[in-house]
GROMACS .gro file of C-alpha atoms in nm:
model
  405
    1UNK     CA    1  18.285  12.968   1.679
    2UNK     CA    2  18.025  12.913   1.949
    3UNK     CA    3  17.682  12.792   1.842
    4UNK     CA    4  17.368  12.997   1.913
    5UNK     CA    5  17.188  12.769   2.156
    6UNK     CA    6  16.954  12.763   2.451
    7UNK     CA    7  17.051  12.598   2.778
    8UNK     CA    8  16.870  12.282   2.878
    9UNK     CA    9  16.611  12.352   3.149
   10UNK     CA   10  16.548  12.098   3.423
   11UNK     CA   11  16.213  12.141   3.595
   12UNK     CA   12  16.190  12.091   3.971
   13UNK     CA   13  15.832  11.967   3.965
   14UNK     CA   14  15.882  11.717   3.682
   15UNK     CA   15  16.227  11.593   3.596
   16UNK     CA   16  16.235  11.650   3.222
   17UNK     CA   17  16.432  11.830   2.953
   18UNK     CA   18  16.277  12.121   2.767
   19UNK     CA   19  16.371  12.417   2.554
   20UNK     CA   20  16.133  12.700   2.647
   21UNK     CA   21  15.996  12.912   2.367
   22UNK     CA   22  16.007  13.226   2.581
   23UNK     CA   23  16.158  13.336   2.908
   24UNK     CA   24  16.308  13.077   3.140
   25UNK     CA   25  16.141  13.041   3.481
   26UNK     CA   26  16.356  13.069   3.790
   27UNK     CA   27  16.300  12.719   3.928
   28UNK     CA   28  16.421  12.536   3.613
   29UNK     CA   29  16.704  12.788   3.573
   30UNK     CA   30  16.831  12.728   3.927
   31UNK     CA   31  16.786  12.352   3.887
   32UNK     CA   32  17.003  12.371   3.575
   33UNK     CA   33  17.304  12.522   3.755
   34UNK     CA   34  17.423  12.199   3.928
   35UNK     CA   35  17.451  12.030   3.589
   36UNK     CA   36  17.736  12.274   3.516
   37UNK     CA   37  17.881  12.296   3.867
   38UNK     CA   38  17.893  11.917   3.910
   39UNK     CA   39  17.942  11.800   3.554
   40UNK     CA   40  18.187  11.507   3.544
   41UNK     CA   41  18.427  11.482   3.252
   42UNK     CA   42  18.762  11.335   3.157
   43UNK     CA   43  19.058  11.527   3.017
   44UNK     CA   44  19.272  11.335   2.767
   45UNK     CA   45  19.620  11.422   2.649
   46UNK     CA   46  19.473  11.579   2.333
   47UNK     CA   47  19.257  11.814   2.548
   48UNK     CA   48  19.563  11.933   2.737
   49UNK     CA   49  19.711  12.071   2.414
   50UNK     CA   50  19.399  12.107   2.199
   51UNK     CA   51  19.359  11.997   1.839
   52UNK     CA   52  19.454  12.284   1.604
   53UNK     CA   53  19.536  12.513   1.897
   54UNK     CA   54  19.834  12.751   1.870
   55UNK     CA   55  20.167  12.619   1.999
   56UNK     CA   56  20.144  12.864   2.292
   57UNK     CA   57  19.826  12.698   2.422
   58UNK     CA   58  19.835  12.461   2.717
   59UNK     CA   59  19.534  12.368   2.931
   60UNK     CA   60  19.540  12.391   3.309
   61UNK     CA   61  19.390  12.041   3.309
   62UNK     CA   62  19.620  11.740   3.287
   63UNK     CA   63  19.482  11.400   3.184
   64UNK     CA   64  19.241  11.282   3.450
   65UNK     CA   65  18.882  11.306   3.579
   66UNK     CA   66  18.726  11.637   3.684
   67UNK     CA   67  18.405  11.789   3.814
   68UNK     CA   68  18.270  12.123   3.691
   69UNK     CA   69  18.285  12.280   3.342
   70UNK     CA   70  18.629  12.449   3.306
   71UNK     CA   71  18.681  12.823   3.270
   72UNK     CA   72  18.719  12.921   2.904
   73UNK     CA   73  18.781  13.279   2.796
   74UNK     CA   74  18.483  13.373   2.575
   75UNK     CA   75  18.326  13.030   2.628
   76UNK     CA   76  17.952  12.976   2.582
   77UNK     CA   77  17.840  12.612   2.556
   78UNK     CA   78  17.588  12.378   2.714
   79UNK     CA   79  17.729  12.082   2.907
   80UNK     CA   80  17.625  11.851   2.621
   81UNK     CA   81  17.812  12.066   2.370
   82UNK     CA   82  18.110  12.073   2.606
   83UNK     CA   83  18.119  11.691   2.606
   84UNK     CA   84  18.104  11.689   2.226
   85UNK     CA   85  18.390  11.941   2.207
   86UNK     CA   86  18.606  11.742   2.450
   87UNK     CA   87  18.539  11.422   2.254
   88UNK     CA   88  18.643  11.607   1.937
   89UNK     CA   89  18.979  11.695   2.095
   90UNK     CA   90  18.926  12.060   2.179
   91UNK     CA   91  19.135  12.217   2.454
   92UNK     CA   92  18.996  12.213   2.809
   93UNK     CA   93  18.947  12.578   2.899
   94UNK     CA   94  19.159  12.887   2.840
   95UNK     CA   95  19.270  13.222   2.986
   96UNK     CA   96  19.247  13.582   2.873
   97UNK     CA   97  19.611  13.566   2.763
   98UNK     CA   98  19.507  13.298   2.510
   99UNK     CA   99  19.243  13.520   2.355
  100UNK     CA  100  18.912  13.378   2.238
  101UNK     CA  101  19.001  13.041   2.086
  102UNK     CA  102  18.790  12.834   1.848
  103UNK     CA  103  18.993  12.530   1.957
  104UNK     CA  104  18.906  12.537   2.330
  105UNK     CA  105  18.582  12.480   2.517
  106UNK     CA  106  18.419  12.571   2.848
  107UNK     CA  107  18.245  12.875   3.000
  108UNK     CA  108  18.352  13.218   3.112
  109UNK     CA  109  18.154  13.411   3.373
  110UNK     CA  110  17.912  13.592   3.143
  111UNK     CA  111  17.885  13.289   2.915
  112UNK     CA  112  17.762  13.091   3.215
  113UNK     CA  113  17.502  13.356   3.307
  114UNK     CA  114  17.393  13.376   2.942
  115UNK     CA  115  17.346  12.997   2.938
  116UNK     CA  116  17.139  12.994   3.258
  117UNK     CA  117  16.933  13.297   3.151
  118UNK     CA  118  16.887  13.126   2.814
  119UNK     CA  119  16.967  13.435   2.610
  120UNK     CA  120  16.969  13.391   2.231
  121UNK     CA  121  17.336  13.489   2.215
  122UNK     CA  122  17.622  13.551   2.457
  123UNK     CA  123  17.624  13.871   2.659
  124UNK     CA  124  17.930  14.008   2.837
  125UNK     CA  125  17.962  14.204   3.161
  126UNK     CA  126  17.945  14.530   2.964
  127UNK     CA  127  17.638  14.423   2.763
  128UNK     CA  128  17.434  14.242   3.031
  129UNK     CA  129  17.297  14.585   3.134
  130UNK     CA  130  17.129  14.592   2.792
  131UNK     CA  131  16.888  14.315   2.905
  132UNK     CA  132  16.874  14.374   3.281
  133UNK     CA  133  16.796  14.644   3.537
  134UNK     CA  134  16.998  14.761   3.835
  135UNK     CA  135  16.807  14.689   4.157
  136UNK     CA  136  16.859  14.736   4.531
  137UNK     CA  137  16.986  14.425   4.707
  138UNK     CA  138  16.660  14.387   4.902
  139UNK     CA  139  16.479  14.322   4.573
  140UNK     CA  140  16.706  14.034   4.465
  141UNK     CA  141  16.574  13.684   4.406
  142UNK     CA  142  16.791  13.375   4.351
  143UNK     CA  143  16.900  13.384   3.988
  144UNK     CA  144  16.970  13.758   3.988
  145UNK     CA  145  17.332  13.860   3.944
  146UNK     CA  146  17.603  14.083   4.084
  147UNK     CA  147  17.772  14.244   3.784
  148UNK     CA  148  18.109  14.422   3.782
  149UNK     CA  149  18.107  14.606   3.448
  150UNK     CA  150  18.394  14.494   3.226
  151UNK     CA  151  18.526  14.245   3.481
  152UNK     CA  152  18.309  13.970   3.630
  153UNK     CA  153  17.951  13.859   3.690
  154UNK     CA  154  17.823  13.628   3.967
  155UNK     CA  155  17.483  13.465   4.013
  156UNK     CA  156  17.337  13.481   4.364
  157UNK     CA  157  17.154  13.160   4.458
  158UNK     CA  158  17.103  13.165   4.835
  159UNK     CA  159  17.242  13.191   5.187
  160UNK     CA  160  17.436  12.935   5.386
  161UNK     CA  161  17.384  12.836   5.749
  162UNK     CA  162  17.601  13.128   5.863
  163UNK     CA  163  17.402  13.379   5.657
  164UNK     CA  164  17.679  13.431   5.400
  165UNK     CA  165  17.603  13.450   5.028
  166UNK     CA  166  17.595  13.134   4.817
  167UNK     CA  167  17.698  13.206   4.461
  168UNK     CA  168  17.728  13.015   4.136
  169UNK     CA  169  17.991  13.137   3.891
  170UNK     CA  170  18.254  13.048   3.636
  171UNK     CA  171  18.582  13.193   3.755
  172UNK     CA  172  18.957  13.156   3.771
  173UNK     CA  173  18.920  13.113   4.146
  174UNK     CA  174  18.735  12.785   4.086
  175UNK     CA  175  18.914  12.714   3.757
  176UNK     CA  176  18.566  12.676   3.613
  177UNK     CA  177  18.203  12.660   3.721
  178UNK     CA  178  18.141  12.614   4.092
  179UNK     CA  179  17.911  12.696   4.380
  180UNK     CA  180  18.066  12.851   4.692
  181UNK     CA  181  17.998  13.082   4.986
  182UNK     CA  182  18.141  13.434   5.013
  183UNK     CA  183  18.102  13.721   5.258
  184UNK     CA  184  17.863  13.998   5.155
  185UNK     CA  185  18.153  14.244   5.149
  186UNK     CA  186  18.280  14.053   4.844
  187UNK     CA  187  18.026  14.240   4.630
  188UNK     CA  188  18.154  14.589   4.712
  189UNK     CA  189  18.232  14.679   4.350
  190UNK     CA  190  17.933  14.495   4.201
  191UNK     CA  191  17.588  14.613   4.094
  192UNK     CA  192  17.287  14.386   4.161
  193UNK     CA  193  17.090  14.328   3.842
  194UNK     CA  194  16.768  14.147   3.745
  195UNK     CA  195  16.711  14.015   3.393
  196UNK     CA  196  16.416  14.159   3.204
  197UNK     CA  197  16.113  13.934   3.236
  198UNK     CA  198  16.134  13.852   2.865
  199UNK     CA  199  16.444  13.650   2.964
  200UNK     CA  200  16.374  13.536   3.322
  201UNK     CA  201  16.028  13.509   3.477
  202UNK     CA  202  15.940  13.481   3.845
  203UNK     CA  203  15.686  13.218   3.947
  204UNK     CA  204  15.462  13.423   4.177
  205UNK     CA  205  15.149  13.219   4.251
  206UNK     CA  206  14.828  13.383   4.132
  207UNK     CA  207  14.721  13.745   4.160
  208UNK     CA  208  14.593  13.750   4.520
  209UNK     CA  209  14.693  14.059   4.718
  210UNK     CA  210  14.803  13.860   5.022
  211UNK     CA  211  14.573  14.053   5.255
  212UNK     CA  212  14.324  13.928   5.514
  213UNK     CA  213  14.043  13.989   5.263
  214UNK     CA  214  14.237  13.838   4.971
  215UNK     CA  215  14.496  13.592   5.104
  216UNK     CA  216  14.721  13.381   4.883
  217UNK     CA  217  14.554  13.039   4.883
  218UNK     CA  218  14.785  12.740   4.925
  219UNK     CA  219  14.612  12.485   4.706
  220UNK     CA  220  14.853  12.192   4.730
  221UNK     CA  221  15.183  12.068   4.869
  222UNK     CA  222  15.466  12.119   4.824
  223UNK     CA  223  15.396  12.488   4.762
  224UNK     CA  224  15.639  12.755   4.645
  225UNK     CA  225  15.582  13.130   4.603
  226UNK     CA  226  15.810  13.419   4.503
  227UNK     CA  227  15.699  13.756   4.638
  228UNK     CA  228  15.818  14.090   4.783
  229UNK     CA  229  15.696  14.247   5.108
  230UNK     CA  230  15.808  14.587   4.979
  231UNK     CA  231  15.509  14.565   4.746
  232UNK     CA  232  15.271  14.418   5.006
  233UNK     CA  233  14.953  14.612   5.085
  234UNK     CA  234  14.879  14.441   5.418
  235UNK     CA  235  15.018  14.576   5.746
  236UNK     CA  236  14.780  14.461   6.020
  237UNK     CA  237  15.020  14.254   6.233
  238UNK     CA  238  15.293  14.423   6.440
  239UNK     CA  239  15.382  14.148   6.691
  240UNK     CA  240  15.276  13.790   6.761
  241UNK     CA  241  15.199  13.599   7.081
  242UNK     CA  242  15.475  13.344   7.009
  243UNK     CA  243  15.737  13.625   7.033
  244UNK     CA  244  15.570  13.946   7.152
  245UNK     CA  245  15.898  14.140   7.185
  246UNK     CA  246  15.997  14.094   6.820
  247UNK     CA  247  15.894  14.394   6.609
  248UNK     CA  248  15.714  14.271   6.298
  249UNK     CA  249  15.545  14.602   6.217
  250UNK     CA  250  15.655  14.607   5.853
  251UNK     CA  251  15.431  14.498   5.564
  252UNK     CA  252  15.329  14.131   5.538
  253UNK     CA  253  15.184  13.876   5.297
  254UNK     CA  254  14.911  13.645   5.428
  255UNK     CA  255  14.868  13.285   5.305
  256UNK     CA  256  14.561  13.067   5.371
  257UNK     CA  257  14.591  12.689   5.416
  258UNK     CA  258  14.312  12.438   5.472
  259UNK     CA  259  14.438  12.111   5.621
  260UNK     CA  260  14.247  11.783   5.620
  261UNK     CA  261  14.374  11.663   5.957
  262UNK     CA  262  14.663  11.661   6.204
  263UNK     CA  263  15.021  11.649   6.088
  264UNK     CA  264  15.343  11.846   6.057
  265UNK     CA  265  15.352  12.174   5.870
  266UNK     CA  266  15.694  12.301   5.761
  267UNK     CA  267  15.786  12.627   5.591
  268UNK     CA  268  16.112  12.786   5.489
  269UNK     CA  269  16.182  13.140   5.374
  270UNK     CA  270  16.483  13.259   5.174
  271UNK     CA  271  16.487  13.637   5.182
  272UNK     CA  272  16.690  13.884   4.975
  273UNK     CA  273  17.039  13.993   5.088
  274UNK     CA  274  16.922  14.300   5.282
  275UNK     CA  275  16.571  14.181   5.365
  276UNK     CA  276  16.446  14.006   5.680
  277UNK     CA  277  16.118  13.820   5.643
  278UNK     CA  278  15.987  13.604   5.929
  279UNK     CA  279  15.721  13.331   5.932
  280UNK     CA  280  15.420  13.299   6.164
  281UNK     CA  281  15.154  13.027   6.166
  282UNK     CA  282  14.811  13.138   6.297
  283UNK     CA  283  14.503  12.933   6.376
  284UNK     CA  284  14.297  13.246   6.307
  285UNK     CA  285  14.356  13.595   6.169
  286UNK     CA  286  14.466  13.713   6.512
  287UNK     CA  287  14.822  13.780   6.632
  288UNK     CA  288  14.730  13.612   6.964
  289UNK     CA  289  14.651  13.290   6.777
  290UNK     CA  290  15.013  13.227   6.680
  291UNK     CA  291  15.103  12.858   6.691
  292UNK     CA  292  15.466  12.909   6.598
  293UNK     CA  293  15.712  13.147   6.435
  294UNK     CA  294  16.059  13.129   6.286
  295UNK     CA  295  16.327  13.343   6.130
  296UNK     CA  296  16.397  13.091   5.850
  297UNK     CA  297  16.269  12.736   5.916
  298UNK     CA  298  15.926  12.681   6.069
  299UNK     CA  299  15.796  12.345   6.189
  300UNK     CA  300  15.466  12.311   6.375
  301UNK     CA  301  15.268  12.003   6.476
  302UNK     CA  302  14.906  12.073   6.378
  303UNK     CA  303  14.650  11.893   6.594
  304UNK     CA  304  14.329  11.936   6.399
  305UNK     CA  305  14.176  11.983   6.055
  306UNK     CA  306  14.084  12.333   5.955
  307UNK     CA  307  14.195  12.662   5.805
  308UNK     CA  308  14.526  12.818   5.907
  309UNK     CA  309  14.714  13.131   5.806
  310UNK     CA  310  15.085  13.163   5.741
  311UNK     CA  311  15.213  13.521   5.753
  312UNK     CA  312  15.541  13.627   5.591
  313UNK     CA  313  15.609  13.946   5.785
  314UNK     CA  314  15.878  14.214   5.768
  315UNK     CA  315  16.107  14.247   6.067
  316UNK     CA  316  16.179  14.600   6.193
  317UNK     CA  317  16.515  14.681   6.353
  318UNK     CA  318  16.580  14.879   6.671
  319UNK     CA  319  16.648  15.187   6.456
  320UNK     CA  320  16.296  15.153   6.307
  321UNK     CA  321  16.432  15.032   5.972
  322UNK     CA  322  16.187  14.806   5.792
  323UNK     CA  323  16.373  14.513   5.635
  324UNK     CA  324  16.119  14.448   5.360
  325UNK     CA  325  16.212  14.280   5.037
  326UNK     CA  326  16.197  13.982   4.804
  327UNK     CA  327  16.165  13.627   4.931
  328UNK     CA  328  16.102  13.269   4.824
  329UNK     CA  329  15.861  13.073   5.043
  330UNK     CA  330  15.836  12.693   5.051
  331UNK     CA  331  15.555  12.521   5.243
  332UNK     CA  332  15.492  12.150   5.292
  333UNK     CA  333  15.264  11.934   5.503
  334UNK     CA  334  15.305  11.577   5.623
  335UNK     CA  335  14.977  11.433   5.754
  336UNK     CA  336  14.973  11.205   6.054
  337UNK     CA  337  14.809  10.955   5.817
  338UNK     CA  338  14.658  10.969   5.471
  339UNK     CA  339  14.751  11.197   5.182
  340UNK     CA  340  14.900  11.543   5.214
  341UNK     CA  341  14.703  11.830   5.071
  342UNK     CA  342  14.462  12.106   5.164
  343UNK     CA  343  14.110  11.976   5.204
  344UNK     CA  344  13.806  12.107   5.382
  345UNK     CA  345  13.760  12.232   5.750
  346UNK     CA  346  13.856  12.370   6.242
  347UNK     CA  347  14.145  12.600   6.609
  348UNK     CA  348  14.848  12.481   6.964
  349UNK     CA  349  15.274  12.449   7.014
  350UNK     CA  350  15.497  12.744   7.023
  351UNK     CA  351  15.818  12.795   6.842
  352UNK     CA  352  15.961  13.135   6.926
  353UNK     CA  353  16.296  13.224   6.785
  354UNK     CA  354  16.436  13.574   6.789
  355UNK     CA  355  16.587  13.795   6.521
  356UNK     CA  356  16.867  14.029   6.503
  357UNK     CA  357  16.860  13.969   6.314
  358UNK     CA  358  18.861  13.629   3.979
  359UNK     CA  359  18.798  13.623   3.698
  360UNK     CA  360  18.640  13.792   3.406
  361UNK     CA  361  18.466  13.738   3.081
  362UNK     CA  362  18.494  13.801   2.713
  363UNK     CA  363  18.207  13.981   2.548
  364UNK     CA  364  18.057  13.845   2.230
  365UNK     CA  365  18.108  14.181   2.066
  366UNK     CA  366  18.421  14.333   2.208
  367UNK     CA  367  18.565  14.384   2.552
  368UNK     CA  368  18.860  14.178   2.664
  369UNK     CA  369  18.877  14.148   3.041
  370UNK     CA  370  19.127  13.972   3.265
  371UNK     CA  371  18.996  13.674   3.460
  372UNK     CA  372  19.248  13.749   3.735
  373UNK     CA  373  19.120  14.097   3.822
  374UNK     CA  374  18.955  13.965   4.138
  375UNK     CA  375  19.159  14.017   4.460
  376UNK     CA  376  19.149  13.647   4.551
  377UNK     CA  377  19.222  13.511   4.205
  378UNK     CA  378  19.520  13.279   4.234
  379UNK     CA  379  19.618  13.253   3.869
  380UNK     CA  380  19.791  13.484   3.626
  381UNK     CA  381  19.772  13.517   3.251
  382UNK     CA  382  20.034  13.247   3.218
  383UNK     CA  383  19.792  12.988   3.356
  384UNK     CA  384  19.750  12.814   3.688
  385UNK     CA  385  19.933  12.487   3.620
  386UNK     CA  386  19.750  12.158   3.597
  387UNK     CA  387  19.428  12.151   3.795
  388UNK     CA  388  19.390  11.884   4.062
  389UNK     CA  389  19.198  11.587   3.926
  390UNK     CA  390  18.864  11.512   4.089
  391UNK     CA  391  18.863  11.847   4.271
  392UNK     CA  392  18.491  11.829   4.358
  393UNK     CA  393  18.238  11.551   4.413
  394UNK     CA  394  17.899  11.555   4.237
  395UNK     CA  395  17.614  11.655   4.470
  396UNK     CA  396  17.312  11.439   4.539
  397UNK     CA  397  17.069  11.663   4.344
  398UNK     CA  398  17.243  11.632   4.012
  399UNK     CA  399  17.323  11.263   4.072
  400UNK     CA  400  16.953  11.194   4.133
  401UNK     CA  401  16.840  11.393   3.829
  402UNK     CA  402  17.089  11.216   3.604
  403UNK     CA  403  16.974  10.879   3.732
  404UNK     CA  404  16.612  10.964   3.649
  405UNK     CA  405  16.676  11.114   3.305
   0.00000   0.00000   0.00000
């Protein structure tokens, strides 16, 4: 039987382990995912057959070294518990045809989401709606999920360089937990869902309205903010001098930065799947004072100390559709000399770029789904054969965090 546990949270701002008393915040939750995707472990002969497993059981994993927690039908364990189970001789993963086994260990798709969301017990794809709300795609933040009721659930974590979706999941396709890119059409049968804020909280900075009269104050670097232009009350900028032909007439959020001297200001925006939020750096609250703009990554050399404004604005398409929505904004500043950080007190560079912008789970209470329901799932209920040893290499983030812990 699986233990009722909370997943270990790894904070981005301070590398430490903690078990939150309440809802998990998005940054630690997302930082936790690589510890499952890139977890290194060794399969022994005993794990291939599993101590006390039925004679019909055989793991996909032959003796060898692997990366990523294996797929386990009904599985719900932390990576530390997984290591304990493997050391105790439990089987490495399982399939729906095996049923939910007490003798095997790993994670299924909803078990993985339950671990990252730090729910008090395991939810399945048919019960996740009990603690989450269906939302439009333009309201999604990283850490929200695409749920296919009774079949599979996938966590959305970002976009790749081509604009495709980056997902984190436990699936038969990966033979366990992995991070990969898929086309947006992949989610055709899925419903976007956000966990209730009693489970997952979003780290919006302060209560400022983000208007010219009440801007969001950037009080230190690096700075991160989670917000949604659909809810923005400011709409004073329609176009900017750095790219006057780009329609930015949708709602915007205004940030205020005070820089102590010259240096390089960088900003990056990750917007929701169907949102399009652009960045504009102003030396004054005037669209003609635009020092630079970008669709995703902004970098501007700032020549003097003073107050600047960064505007996260909604792009409007040729059909007059406003592509408002949720976004994550990261801002940093590297001074020409001295310490980074906003400090007191005064008025260019132009950066104009244009827009256009298989598997399944087992519920803790009942439903039995088939992890090979997905069109691209390569395995069947008889198993996939022995997985290839060392099929992925640990990424630098998790390697660094492990070295520091």
